[in-house]
Amino acid sequence: MSESSGSSTRLWGGRFGREPSEALTRLSVSVHFDWRLAPHDLAASRAHARVLHRADLLTEAELASMIGALDDLDAAVRDGSFRPTSEDEDVHTALERGLLERLGALGGKLRAGRSRNDQVATDLRLYLRDAARQVVARVAELETALIGLAERHRGTPMPGMTHLQHAQPVLLAHHLLAHVHAFARDVDRFQDWDDRAALCPLGAGALAGSSLAVDPVAVASELGFRAPVANSIDAVSDRDFVAEFCFVAALLGIHLSRLGEEICLWATTEFGWVEIDDAYATGSSIMPQKKNPDVAELARGKSGRLVGNLTSLLVTLKGLPLAYDRDLQEDKEPVFDSVEQLLLVLPAVAGMVATLGVDDERLAAVAATGHALATDVAEWLVRTGVPFRDSHEAAGRLVRHCVDHGIELWEVEDSALQSIDHRLTPEVRSVLSVRGSLASRSSYGGTAPARVAEQLSALADAAHGHASWASGAD
Ligand code: ARG
């Protein structure tokens, strides 16, 4: 006698004398997570039915009934009236059951010329191409929020930092746009990825192709792919498109994390540069005064998980022999999680950025503190003909004098300037202002207001393009 758990919905069984064990069934079931592929599986089934018809494997009337039943099943999946049961091993099994319920024996014809191996690879590509657009739409909103913040504070200076130490004054807008550039590269990566992912595995069958005259080119084009995958073994084995997606998601997560970390710092009492809007902050259950930057922290925290998803998938793929192996079922949960986490975190970060309060005065007051105009002094000396090596030394002695006396560069007396280096004439004061320093950094990509304004408008155009790609307008 067999141990429990069989079901009439199984897609295999003819050659087995015993029912599958409960333990096997519980191990192998994936429908609780792959159910989200259902709309894509149904789209692929419609395309497959049409090629079966063109190959004279379905009559006109059979095709019409098949498409009618698939449409009906699709509607039932979408409104939740058709759900997988505990007997359904995976999404493909559940949907075949739904089709058989609607069509009887005719439903069994759809399986000709395809296998779950090419089906699942196709479904996952369709799902991820759709997910890439959803994620990019949310990234474009974040880009727009950062650009809006930069525009509202376009004249505000801040201390530019290296090693988290005051380095040179920069415009806050310049700094925010550096984050936007990182997000724009993430979008570029999703778009490049999409181009490589636009190949259709359906028609590869289990691994070797099909003896039936199904037309993979027609299926590919109906499903919005550029072409079929060129090699049927590769079609069912390849998960590069999943690994690449996880990488792009992980790097996006890392960019969110770096932004999140800065907002956490900037919102501290010690910095006091920004205030998070009440709608994007949380309180403490014990300390009534607390206002915590949880959105920024979760943006930082989620990145670990996104990197973990990439790692988990790469390790799953390592050493797998061609072609399909059941290990490949483990490709889905990590990438589904990456998509879901990004769709949770991106709107929260965009909202936090869009409503962030900035203390322009405080930023202006601290922009040049920490002797951050020392490079301006050195470069002023260079413009008077002093070799940079010497001017760096002289500016360094000036800083030393200021540190010893507890003053900033612009507070030094003329006589002290002269005694530090006779070439430090009072004219050096012309560069000892934040405005002068910012305006002087007018090199390509630099912090001068004119250069930053150019970036602002270029990135606003790019964000617009990203939103329209996501909406399918491109
Ligand atoms: N649930 C399976 C997966 O996600 C579908 C493919 C199963 N193929 C097979 N030969 N058992 O990979």
Coordinates of N, CA and C and ligand atoms in Angstrom, one line a residue, residues 30 34 90 92 116-117 120 324 326 328-329 332, ligand 1:
S30 N 5.3 23.6 -5.0 CA 5.8 25.0 -5.2 C 4.6 26.0 -5.4
D34 N 4.7 29.8 -6.6 CA 4.7 30.0 -8.1 C 3.4 30.4 -8.6
D90 N 2.1 22.4 -8.6 CA 2.6 23.7 -9.0 C 1.6 24.5 -9.8
H92 N 1.5 25.1 -12.9 CA 1.1 24.4 -14.2 C 0.1 23.3 -13.9
R116 N 6.8 21.3 -18.7 CA 6.8 22.3 -17.6 C 8.2 23.0 -17.6
N117 N 9.2 22.3 -18.2 CA 10.5 22.9 -18.2 C 10.6 24.2 -19.1
V120 N 8.0 26.8 -17.4 CA 8.3 27.6 -16.3 C 9.4 28.7 -16.6
Y324 N 17.4 20.7 -17.5 CA 16.7 21.1 -16.3 C 17.0 20.1 -15.2
R326 N 15.6 19.8 -10.9 CA 14.6 20.3 -10.0 C 15.1 21.4 -9.1
L328 N 16.3 23.9 -9.9 CA 15.9 25.1 -10.5 C 14.6 25.7 -10.0
Q329 N 13.8 24.8 -9.3 CA 12.6 25.3 -8.7 C 13.0 26.4 -7.6
K332 N 13.0 30.7 -7.8 CA 11.9 31.6 -7.8 C 11.8 32.5 -6.5
Ligands
ARG1 N1 7.7 23.6 -10.5 C1 8.8 23.4 -11.4 C2 9.8 24.5 -11.3 O1 9.5 25.5 -10.8 C3 8.2 23.3 -12.8 C4 9.1 22.4 -13.7 C5 9.0 21.0 -13.2 N2 9.6 20.2 -14.2 C6 9.9 18.9 -13.9 N3 10.6 18.3 -14.8 N4 9.6 18.4 -12.7 O2 11.0 24.3 -11.7

